[in-house]
Amino acid sequence: MESWSAALPHALPGRGRELALFDTSSGSVRPTAPGKQATMYVCGITPYDATHIGHANTYVTFDLINRVWRDSGHAVRYVQNVTDIDDPLLERAVATGQDWRAIADRETALFREDMTALNVLPPDEYIGAVEAIPSVASKVEQLQASGDVYAVDTDLYFRVRNDPRFGSVANLSESEMIEIFAERGGDPDRPGKEHPLDCLVWQSERPDEPAWDTPLGHGRPGWHIECAAIALDYLGPTIDIQGGGSDLAFPHHEMGASEVHQLTGEWPFARHFVHSGMVAWQGHKMSKSRGNLVFVSQLRHEGVDPMAIRLALLSHHYRSDWAWTPHGLEGAAERLARWRAAVELPYGPQSDAVVERVREVLADDLRAPSALDAVDDWVHSALTAGGSDPTAPTAVAHLVDSLLGVRLIS
Ligand code: 5CA
Ligand code: ZN
């Protein structure tokens, strides 16, 4: 599937620090990316509605990681999926009388536009679930051959109990897992399952639903195996980061890691499982199913500068849950105007210290709010005391563009 494009970040003088990040599985902040090439798989959207601020927050988080890695000298290989076939898409198609493919194409195109506007670097591979169906089917066949898959009626399920590591991504108790599984697309109570947490890997054709012809029969993939298969195909059995919002830690990343483990024998699938916090609006987590959404495209059409949206997101640490407010966006727009005024000055205070500080705090589990404070300090001095360095304003603009992804000058 077509990705989107963005200008590569300016190379900054010197080299950034190695990034340490919180890993959900170990519950600790640890260094990332031991090799020259860093690999990252970020779960993409289910395109049945437009990109909302919660999505934007998640993709901007992983964009920061991409930028910090590049600044510290790593080549980055970044893969993202699009869940372009799944129940919510079919439900939306029935509810609105549209073709599910038309919805997926339209919302994916809008997502690309929103990501471009937010200056999010594109993945190297952007892969749809539909295009991954042959690969998913062959991996399910492999799991069948190893005894990791069984049939319930005409559907196929993964035996989580076969994997001794199952449970070690999200570290939840069995009762917590069962409760959350039911809330997030799982079916713990389906009769005929061997264990409530066994997850669907292949769903046979249902009346009036799309299905694909594969050696497993006519049907479509389960959700978790989709990402496991795409990540394996494009990145291999061990990657540096698998990422998404915190609602993906369980069951999605737990199940995917187990499936990869059973397929390859390798553990852990990701050296870091990285999860960003949830953004709320009107008192609840922003979600397509609840409908309490603020869309990126809507704000853009109202004339909001996407760089102000980006700054509003970056003013919260990526792991915290927070609530979107119009006031927060206004504050970000004011900050953006101040920063732009400062980098347009002919002279400014020396910039080495702010470059160093931004690198330091971002490398420490992406402390973006502290990075904004550091730039604020430089901007304040530039606008009040002034400075005598003619190269500093451009250097700070490049710093902010490269590492924070906020374009100050064109
Ligand atoms: N297609 C699957 C992943 S394979 C999926 O979860 N799609 S999604 O469209 O529902 O979500 C896309 C990403 O946005 C996920 O990482 C999810 O965790 C994140 N996300 C969804 N809602 C919010 C929210 N309110 N705040 C922050 N992130 C969110
Ligand atoms: Zn996924």
Short mmCIF file of C-alpha atoms and ligand atoms in Angstrom, two decimals:
data_model
loop_
_atom_site.label_atom_id
_atom_site.label_comp_id
_atom_site.label_asym_id
_atom_site.label_seq_id
_atom_site.Cartn_x
_atom_site.Cartn_y
_atom_site.Cartn_z
CA MET A 1 0.00 0.00 0.00
CA GLU A 2 1.17 3.51 -0.75
CA SER A 3 2.77 5.32 2.21
CA TRP A 4 3.04 9.11 2.42
CA SER A 5 6.01 11.40 2.05
CA ALA A 6 7.76 13.92 4.25
CA ALA A 7 11.00 15.84 4.13
CA LEU A 8 13.77 14.02 5.98
CA PRO A 9 14.93 15.87 9.09
CA HIS A 10 17.95 18.18 8.92
CA ALA A 11 21.09 16.56 10.25
CA LEU A 12 22.03 18.41 13.42
CA PRO A 13 25.65 19.08 14.37
CA GLY A 14 27.25 16.29 16.39
CA ARG A 15 25.23 13.28 17.41
CA GLY A 16 22.29 12.70 19.73
CA ARG A 17 22.30 10.39 22.71
CA GLU A 18 21.14 6.80 22.69
CA LEU A 19 17.43 6.56 23.45
CA ALA A 20 16.22 4.84 26.60
CA LEU A 21 12.51 3.99 26.74
CA PHE A 22 9.99 2.41 29.05
CA ASP A 23 9.22 -1.18 28.08
CA THR A 24 5.81 -2.46 29.17
CA SER A 25 7.01 -6.06 29.40
CA SER A 26 9.85 -5.46 31.86
CA GLY A 27 8.21 -2.42 33.45
CA SER A 28 11.44 -0.44 33.25
CA VAL A 29 13.24 2.23 31.25
CA ARG A 30 16.02 0.55 29.26
CA PRO A 31 18.32 1.52 26.37
CA THR A 32 16.89 0.82 22.88
CA ALA A 33 18.29 -0.25 19.53
CA PRO A 34 21.56 -2.04 20.12
CA GLY A 35 22.30 -2.40 16.39
CA LYS A 36 23.16 0.08 13.65
CA GLN A 37 19.71 -0.37 12.13
CA ALA A 38 16.77 0.15 14.44
CA THR A 39 13.52 -1.65 13.63
CA MET A 40 10.04 -0.53 14.61
CA TYR A 41 6.56 -1.85 13.96
CA VAL A 42 3.72 0.48 14.89
CA CYS A 43 0.14 -0.71 14.73
CA GLY A 44 -1.79 1.37 12.23
CA ILE A 45 -5.37 2.53 12.06
CA THR A 46 -8.56 0.64 11.35
CA PRO A 47 -9.79 3.02 8.67
CA TYR A 48 -13.52 3.29 9.28
CA ASP A 49 -13.43 6.88 10.48
CA ALA A 50 -11.11 9.89 10.31
CA THR A 51 -7.89 10.35 12.30
CA HIS A 52 -8.68 11.71 15.74
CA ILE A 53 -6.42 13.40 18.26
CA GLY A 54 -5.83 10.12 20.11
CA HIS A 55 -4.47 8.49 16.95
CA ALA A 56 -2.39 11.58 16.23
CA ASN A 57 -0.91 11.42 19.72
CA THR A 58 0.13 7.82 19.18
CA TYR A 59 1.73 8.37 15.77
CA VAL A 60 3.52 11.54 16.92
CA THR A 61 4.96 9.56 19.85
CA PHE A 62 6.49 6.98 17.53
CA ASP A 63 7.61 9.73 15.18
CA LEU A 64 9.64 11.20 18.05
CA ILE A 65 11.31 7.81 18.53
CA ASN A 66 12.10 7.67 14.81
CA ARG A 67 13.63 11.16 14.96
CA VAL A 68 15.66 10.55 18.11
CA TRP A 69 17.03 7.30 16.69
CA ARG A 70 18.07 9.01 13.45
CA ASP A 71 19.74 11.81 15.39
CA SER A 72 21.75 9.26 17.36
CA GLY A 73 23.11 7.75 14.14
CA HIS A 74 20.77 4.82 13.57
CA ALA A 75 19.25 3.87 10.26
CA VAL A 76 15.58 3.22 10.97
CA ARG A 77 13.39 0.62 9.35
CA TYR A 78 9.79 1.41 10.16
CA VAL A 79 6.74 -0.69 9.27
CA GLN A 80 3.09 0.10 9.88
CA ASN A 81 -0.10 -1.77 8.96
CA VAL A 82 -3.60 -0.68 8.04
CA THR A 83 -6.36 -2.94 9.33
CA ASP A 84 -8.32 -2.52 6.13
CA ILE A 85 -10.60 -5.48 6.80
CA ASP A 86 -12.15 -6.04 10.23
CA ASP A 87 -15.56 -6.09 11.94
CA PRO A 88 -15.84 -2.32 12.62
CA LEU A 89 -15.29 -1.54 8.95
CA LEU A 90 -18.03 -3.98 7.89
CA GLU A 91 -20.39 -2.67 10.58
CA ARG A 92 -19.82 0.90 9.39
CA ALA A 93 -20.43 -0.19 5.79
CA VAL A 94 -23.78 -1.76 6.74
CA ALA A 95 -24.76 1.24 8.87
CA THR A 96 -24.03 3.78 6.13
CA GLY A 97 -24.83 1.74 3.03
CA GLN A 98 -21.33 2.26 1.65
CA ASP A 99 -18.89 -0.26 0.28
CA TRP A 100 -16.37 -1.28 2.98
CA ARG A 101 -13.51 -0.84 0.49
CA ALA A 102 -14.59 2.70 -0.33
CA ILE A 103 -14.63 3.58 3.39
CA ALA A 104 -11.20 2.05 3.94
CA ASP A 105 -9.68 3.79 0.90
CA ARG A 106 -11.15 7.16 1.78
CA GLU A 107 -10.17 7.10 5.47
CA THR A 108 -6.69 5.76 4.72
CA ALA A 109 -6.18 8.60 2.24
CA LEU A 110 -7.29 11.09 4.86
CA PHE A 111 -4.93 9.51 7.42
CA ARG A 112 -2.02 10.00 5.00
CA GLU A 113 -3.00 13.65 4.58
CA ASP A 114 -3.26 14.15 8.34
CA MET A 115 0.11 12.48 8.95
CA THR A 116 1.73 14.61 6.25
CA ALA A 117 0.23 17.75 7.78
CA LEU A 118 1.49 16.73 11.24
CA ASN A 119 4.98 16.18 9.79
CA VAL A 120 5.02 12.51 10.81
CA LEU A 121 7.78 10.64 8.96
CA PRO A 122 6.26 7.87 6.83
CA PRO A 123 6.87 4.17 7.42
CA ASP A 124 9.16 2.45 4.92
CA GLU A 125 6.48 -0.18 4.43
CA TYR A 126 2.79 0.57 4.81
CA ILE A 127 0.93 -2.72 4.55
CA GLY A 128 -2.78 -3.43 4.41
CA ALA A 129 -4.33 -6.46 6.09
CA VAL A 130 -5.93 -7.43 2.79
CA GLU A 131 -2.61 -7.56 0.97
CA ALA A 132 -1.17 -9.65 3.83
CA ILE A 133 -3.85 -12.37 3.60
CA PRO A 134 -1.69 -14.94 1.74
CA SER A 135 1.05 -14.50 4.32
CA VAL A 136 -1.39 -14.75 7.24
CA ALA A 137 -2.88 -17.91 5.77
CA SER A 138 0.52 -19.55 5.42
CA LYS A 139 1.44 -18.66 9.00
CA VAL A 140 -1.84 -20.07 10.27
CA GLU A 141 -1.11 -23.26 8.33
CA GLN A 142 2.29 -23.40 10.01
CA LEU A 143 0.67 -22.98 13.43
CA GLN A 144 -1.80 -25.72 12.53
CA ALA A 145 1.08 -28.03 11.66
CA SER A 146 2.78 -27.37 15.01
CA GLY A 147 -0.43 -28.02 16.96
CA ASP A 148 -0.89 -24.39 17.99
CA VAL A 149 -4.19 -23.92 16.20
CA TYR A 150 -7.53 -25.74 16.50
CA ALA A 151 -10.98 -25.38 14.99
CA VAL A 152 -14.10 -24.06 16.66
CA ASP A 153 -16.90 -24.78 14.21
CA THR A 154 -15.32 -23.57 10.96
CA ASP A 155 -13.08 -20.90 12.55
CA LEU A 156 -9.50 -21.33 13.71
CA TYR A 157 -8.13 -20.42 17.15
CA PHE A 158 -4.61 -20.02 18.57
CA ARG A 159 -3.85 -22.03 21.72
CA VAL A 160 -2.34 -19.44 24.05
CA ARG A 161 -1.57 -22.12 26.61
CA ASN A 162 1.00 -23.68 24.28
CA ASP A 163 3.24 -20.66 24.80
CA PRO A 164 4.97 -20.67 28.20
CA ARG A 165 5.70 -16.95 27.74
CA PHE A 166 2.06 -16.01 27.20
CA GLY A 167 1.16 -13.17 29.58
CA SER A 168 4.59 -11.63 29.85
CA VAL A 169 3.97 -8.59 27.65
CA ALA A 170 1.15 -6.95 29.61
CA ASN A 171 1.77 -8.84 32.88
CA LEU A 172 -1.91 -9.09 33.81
CA SER A 173 -3.59 -11.73 35.96
CA GLU A 174 -5.73 -14.29 34.16
CA SER A 175 -8.96 -12.72 35.40
CA GLU A 176 -7.81 -9.27 34.26
CA MET A 177 -6.90 -10.71 30.88
CA ILE A 178 -10.30 -12.34 30.46
CA GLU A 179 -12.13 -9.15 31.41
CA ILE A 180 -10.10 -6.95 29.06
CA PHE A 181 -10.23 -9.51 26.27
CA ALA A 182 -14.03 -9.29 26.26
CA GLU A 183 -13.86 -5.48 26.12
CA ARG A 184 -11.35 -5.34 23.27
CA GLY A 185 -12.71 -7.54 20.55
CA GLY A 186 -12.08 -10.96 22.15
CA ASP A 187 -14.64 -13.73 22.70
CA PRO A 188 -13.78 -15.45 26.01
CA ASP A 189 -17.22 -17.04 26.27
CA ARG A 190 -17.51 -18.62 22.84
CA PRO A 191 -18.60 -22.25 23.27
CA GLY A 192 -16.16 -24.81 21.94
CA LYS A 193 -12.99 -22.91 22.85
CA GLU A 194 -10.39 -24.81 24.86
CA HIS A 195 -9.39 -21.73 26.87
CA PRO A 196 -11.24 -18.41 27.19
CA LEU A 197 -8.15 -16.48 26.05
CA ASP A 198 -7.50 -18.46 22.87
CA CYS A 199 -7.72 -15.96 20.03
CA LEU A 200 -9.21 -16.10 16.56
CA VAL A 201 -6.63 -16.41 13.79
CA TRP A 202 -8.92 -17.26 10.89
CA GLN A 203 -12.62 -16.60 10.47
CA SER A 204 -14.48 -18.60 7.86
CA GLU A 205 -16.77 -16.83 5.43
CA ARG A 206 -19.99 -15.34 6.84
CA PRO A 207 -23.03 -14.49 4.74
CA ASP A 208 -22.75 -11.05 3.09
CA GLU A 209 -19.18 -10.58 4.30
CA PRO A 210 -16.05 -10.47 2.16
CA ALA A 211 -13.85 -13.56 2.13
CA TRP A 212 -10.64 -14.61 0.42
CA ASP A 213 -9.78 -17.96 -1.05
CA THR A 214 -6.76 -19.50 0.70
CA PRO A 215 -5.50 -22.99 1.57
CA LEU A 216 -7.40 -22.53 4.86
CA GLY A 217 -10.64 -22.13 2.94
CA HIS A 218 -12.74 -19.09 2.22
CA GLY A 219 -12.43 -16.52 5.01
CA ARG A 220 -10.51 -13.64 6.51
CA PRO A 221 -7.74 -13.17 9.10
CA GLY A 222 -8.10 -12.55 12.81
CA TRP A 223 -6.66 -9.27 14.05
CA HIS A 224 -3.56 -10.21 16.08
CA ILE A 225 -2.08 -12.59 13.50
CA GLU A 226 -2.31 -9.80 10.92
CA CYS A 227 0.31 -7.70 12.72
CA ALA A 228 2.40 -10.72 13.71
CA ALA A 229 2.58 -11.82 10.05
CA ILE A 230 3.34 -8.36 8.63
CA ALA A 231 6.00 -7.65 11.23
CA LEU A 232 7.65 -11.04 10.65
CA ASP A 233 7.62 -10.63 6.88
CA TYR A 234 9.01 -7.12 6.78
CA LEU A 235 11.18 -6.95 9.92
CA GLY A 236 11.95 -10.49 11.09
CA PRO A 237 11.42 -12.41 14.33
CA THR A 238 13.06 -9.92 16.71
CA ILE A 239 12.47 -6.20 16.45
CA ASP A 240 13.50 -3.25 18.56
CA ILE A 241 10.05 -1.77 19.17
CA GLN A 242 6.47 -2.79 18.74
CA GLY A 243 4.29 0.19 19.47
CA GLY A 244 0.79 1.48 19.81
CA GLY A 245 -1.54 3.05 22.32
CA SER A 246 -1.80 1.48 25.78
CA ASP A 247 -5.07 -0.22 24.80
CA LEU A 248 -3.04 -2.48 22.49
CA ALA A 249 -0.77 -3.97 25.17
CA PHE A 250 -3.46 -6.53 25.88
CA PRO A 251 -4.71 -8.47 24.05
CA HIS A 252 -3.18 -7.31 20.76
CA HIS A 253 0.54 -7.21 21.50
CA GLU A 254 0.36 -10.10 23.96
CA MET A 255 -1.27 -12.36 21.38
CA GLY A 256 0.98 -11.24 18.54
CA ALA A 257 4.14 -11.86 20.57
CA SER A 258 2.92 -15.36 21.45
CA GLU A 259 2.07 -16.16 17.86
CA VAL A 260 5.53 -15.05 16.74
CA HIS A 261 7.09 -17.09 19.53
CA GLN A 262 5.24 -20.23 18.46
CA LEU A 263 6.06 -19.57 14.79
CA THR A 264 9.76 -18.86 15.18
CA GLY A 265 10.91 -20.00 18.61
CA GLU A 266 12.27 -16.50 19.15
CA TRP A 267 11.52 -14.48 22.29
CA PRO A 268 10.96 -11.64 22.87
CA PHE A 269 9.42 -10.58 19.60
CA ALA A 270 10.09 -6.94 20.52
CA ARG A 271 12.94 -5.81 22.75
CA HIS A 272 10.66 -2.97 23.81
CA PHE A 273 6.88 -2.96 23.83
CA VAL A 274 6.12 0.74 23.86
CA HIS A 275 2.69 2.15 24.68
CA SER A 276 1.48 5.70 24.55
CA GLY A 277 -1.24 7.07 26.82
CA MET A 278 -4.89 7.55 25.98
CA VAL A 279 -6.32 10.94 25.09
CA ALA A 280 -9.78 11.71 26.45
CA TRP A 281 -12.48 14.15 25.37
CA GLN A 282 -15.79 14.88 27.08
CA GLY A 283 -14.79 12.75 30.05
CA HIS A 284 -13.95 9.54 28.21
CA LYS A 285 -11.16 8.03 26.15
CA MET A 286 -11.62 9.33 22.60
CA SER A 287 -12.95 6.38 20.66
CA LYS A 288 -14.62 5.72 17.39
CA SER A 289 -17.06 3.36 19.03
CA ARG A 290 -18.20 6.01 21.59
CA GLY A 291 -18.09 8.80 19.00
CA ASN A 292 -16.48 11.44 21.28
CA LEU A 293 -13.92 12.54 18.73
CA VAL A 294 -11.90 15.56 17.72
CA PHE A 295 -10.67 15.00 14.20
CA VAL A 296 -7.32 16.27 12.95
CA SER A 297 -8.84 17.00 9.53
CA GLN A 298 -11.68 18.99 11.10
CA LEU A 299 -9.24 21.18 13.03
CA ARG A 300 -7.18 21.67 9.88
CA HIS A 301 -10.27 22.74 7.95
CA GLU A 302 -11.08 25.20 10.70
CA GLY A 303 -7.70 26.76 9.97
CA VAL A 304 -5.74 25.37 12.94
CA ASP A 305 -2.03 25.13 12.12
CA PRO A 306 -1.10 21.41 12.29
CA MET A 307 2.14 22.43 13.97
CA ALA A 308 0.06 23.86 16.84
CA ILE A 309 -1.76 20.50 17.10
CA ARG A 310 1.62 18.78 17.23
CA LEU A 311 2.86 21.13 19.96
CA ALA A 312 -0.35 20.56 21.94
CA LEU A 313 0.34 16.80 21.84
CA LEU A 314 4.00 17.18 22.75
CA SER A 315 3.16 19.18 25.86
CA HIS A 316 2.12 15.87 27.51
CA HIS A 317 4.49 13.03 28.30
CA TYR A 318 3.72 10.17 25.92
CA ARG A 319 2.92 7.67 28.67
CA SER A 320 0.41 9.84 30.49
CA ASP A 321 -3.33 9.76 29.89
CA TRP A 322 -4.68 13.26 29.38
CA ALA A 323 -7.70 15.20 28.20
CA TRP A 324 -7.77 17.29 25.04
CA THR A 325 -8.91 20.87 25.66
CA PRO A 326 -9.42 23.86 23.35
CA HIS A 327 -7.43 25.81 25.93
CA GLY A 328 -4.45 23.49 25.48
CA LEU A 329 -4.60 24.05 21.73
CA GLU A 330 -4.72 27.84 22.19
CA GLY A 331 -1.66 27.66 24.44
CA ALA A 332 0.15 25.62 21.80
CA ALA A 333 -0.74 28.14 19.07
CA GLU A 334 0.64 30.96 21.23
CA ARG A 335 3.82 29.00 21.90
CA LEU A 336 4.20 28.32 18.17
CA ALA A 337 3.86 32.04 17.39
CA ARG A 338 6.50 32.93 20.02
CA TRP A 339 8.91 30.29 18.71
CA ARG A 340 8.43 31.49 15.13
CA ALA A 341 9.03 35.10 16.14
CA ALA A 342 12.26 34.12 17.90
CA VAL A 343 13.73 32.07 15.06
CA GLU A 344 13.01 34.87 12.60
CA LEU A 345 15.26 37.28 14.53
CA PRO A 346 18.62 38.05 12.85
CA TYR A 347 20.50 37.18 16.05
CA GLY A 348 19.88 35.03 19.07
CA PRO A 349 21.54 33.63 22.19
CA GLN A 350 24.00 30.83 21.59
CA SER A 351 22.16 27.57 20.79
CA ASP A 352 24.57 24.77 21.85
CA ALA A 353 23.05 24.42 25.31
CA VAL A 354 19.45 24.12 24.08
CA VAL A 355 20.47 21.54 21.46
CA GLU A 356 22.21 19.52 24.14
CA ARG A 357 19.31 19.83 26.59
CA VAL A 358 16.65 18.80 24.06
CA ARG A 359 18.72 15.79 23.08
CA GLU A 360 19.25 14.85 26.71
CA VAL A 361 15.61 14.97 27.77
CA LEU A 362 14.24 13.25 24.66
CA ALA A 363 16.75 10.43 25.04
CA ASP A 364 15.45 9.95 28.58
CA ASP A 365 12.13 8.20 27.82
CA LEU A 366 10.98 10.97 25.45
CA ARG A 367 10.49 13.78 27.93
CA ALA A 368 8.96 16.06 25.29
CA PRO A 369 7.41 18.50 27.80
CA SER A 370 10.92 19.18 29.18
CA ALA A 371 12.17 19.65 25.61
CA LEU A 372 9.46 22.28 25.08
CA ASP A 373 10.55 24.00 28.31
CA ALA A 374 14.15 24.09 27.09
CA VAL A 375 13.13 25.70 23.79
CA ASP A 376 10.84 28.11 25.69
CA ASP A 377 13.85 29.26 27.74
CA TRP A 378 15.93 29.96 24.64
CA VAL A 379 12.98 31.72 22.96
CA HIS A 380 12.36 33.83 26.04
CA SER A 381 16.00 34.99 26.11
CA ALA A 382 15.95 35.64 22.37
CA LEU A 383 12.80 37.75 22.60
CA THR A 384 13.75 39.64 25.76
CA ALA A 385 17.54 39.88 26.17
CA GLY A 386 18.33 39.16 22.52
CA GLY A 387 21.68 37.70 21.53
CA SER A 388 24.60 38.15 19.22
CA ASP A 389 24.84 34.83 17.41
CA PRO A 390 23.61 35.15 13.81
CA THR A 391 23.51 31.36 13.32
CA ALA A 392 21.49 30.57 16.46
CA PRO A 393 17.92 31.30 15.25
CA THR A 394 18.29 28.94 12.27
CA ALA A 395 20.05 26.34 14.42
CA VAL A 396 17.14 26.34 16.86
CA ALA A 397 14.62 26.16 14.01
CA HIS A 398 16.49 23.09 12.68
CA LEU A 399 16.60 21.53 16.14
CA VAL A 400 12.86 21.97 16.62
CA ASP A 401 12.14 20.71 13.12
CA SER A 402 14.46 17.69 13.30
CA LEU A 403 13.80 16.39 16.77
CA LEU A 404 10.33 17.65 17.64
CA GLY A 405 9.00 17.61 14.08
CA VAL A 406 7.64 21.14 14.47
CA ARG A 407 8.26 23.25 11.37
CA LEU A 408 8.99 26.84 12.29
CA ILE A 409 10.34 28.14 8.99
CA SER A 410 9.45 27.06 5.48
N1 5CA B 1 -5.72 -1.32 13.60
C1 5CA B 1 -5.55 -1.52 15.00
C2 5CA B 1 -4.10 -1.77 15.36
S1 5CA B 1 -3.41 -3.09 14.46
C3 5CA B 1 -6.08 -0.35 15.81
O1 5CA B 1 -6.04 -0.41 17.03
N2 5CA B 1 -6.58 0.67 15.12
S2 5CA B 1 -7.25 1.96 15.80
O2 5CA B 1 -7.62 2.81 14.67
O3 5CA B 1 -8.28 1.58 16.67
O4 5CA B 1 -6.16 2.67 16.63
C4 5CA B 1 -4.96 3.12 16.03
C5 5CA B 1 -3.96 3.53 17.12
O5 5CA B 1 -4.48 4.66 17.85
C6 5CA B 1 -3.71 2.44 18.16
O6 5CA B 1 -2.34 2.43 18.50
C7 5CA B 1 -4.53 2.88 19.36
O7 5CA B 1 -3.94 2.45 20.57
C8 5CA B 1 -4.44 4.39 19.23
N3 5CA B 1 -5.58 5.08 19.87
C9 5CA B 1 -6.88 4.84 19.68
N4 5CA B 1 -7.64 5.66 20.46
C10 5CA B 1 -6.77 6.43 21.17
C11 5CA B 1 -6.91 7.47 22.14
N5 5CA B 1 -8.10 7.89 22.55
N6 5CA B 1 -5.79 8.04 22.64
C12 5CA B 1 -4.56 7.62 22.22
N7 5CA B 1 -4.36 6.65 21.30
C13 5CA B 1 -5.44 6.06 20.78
ZN ZN B 2 -1.58 -4.17 15.24
#
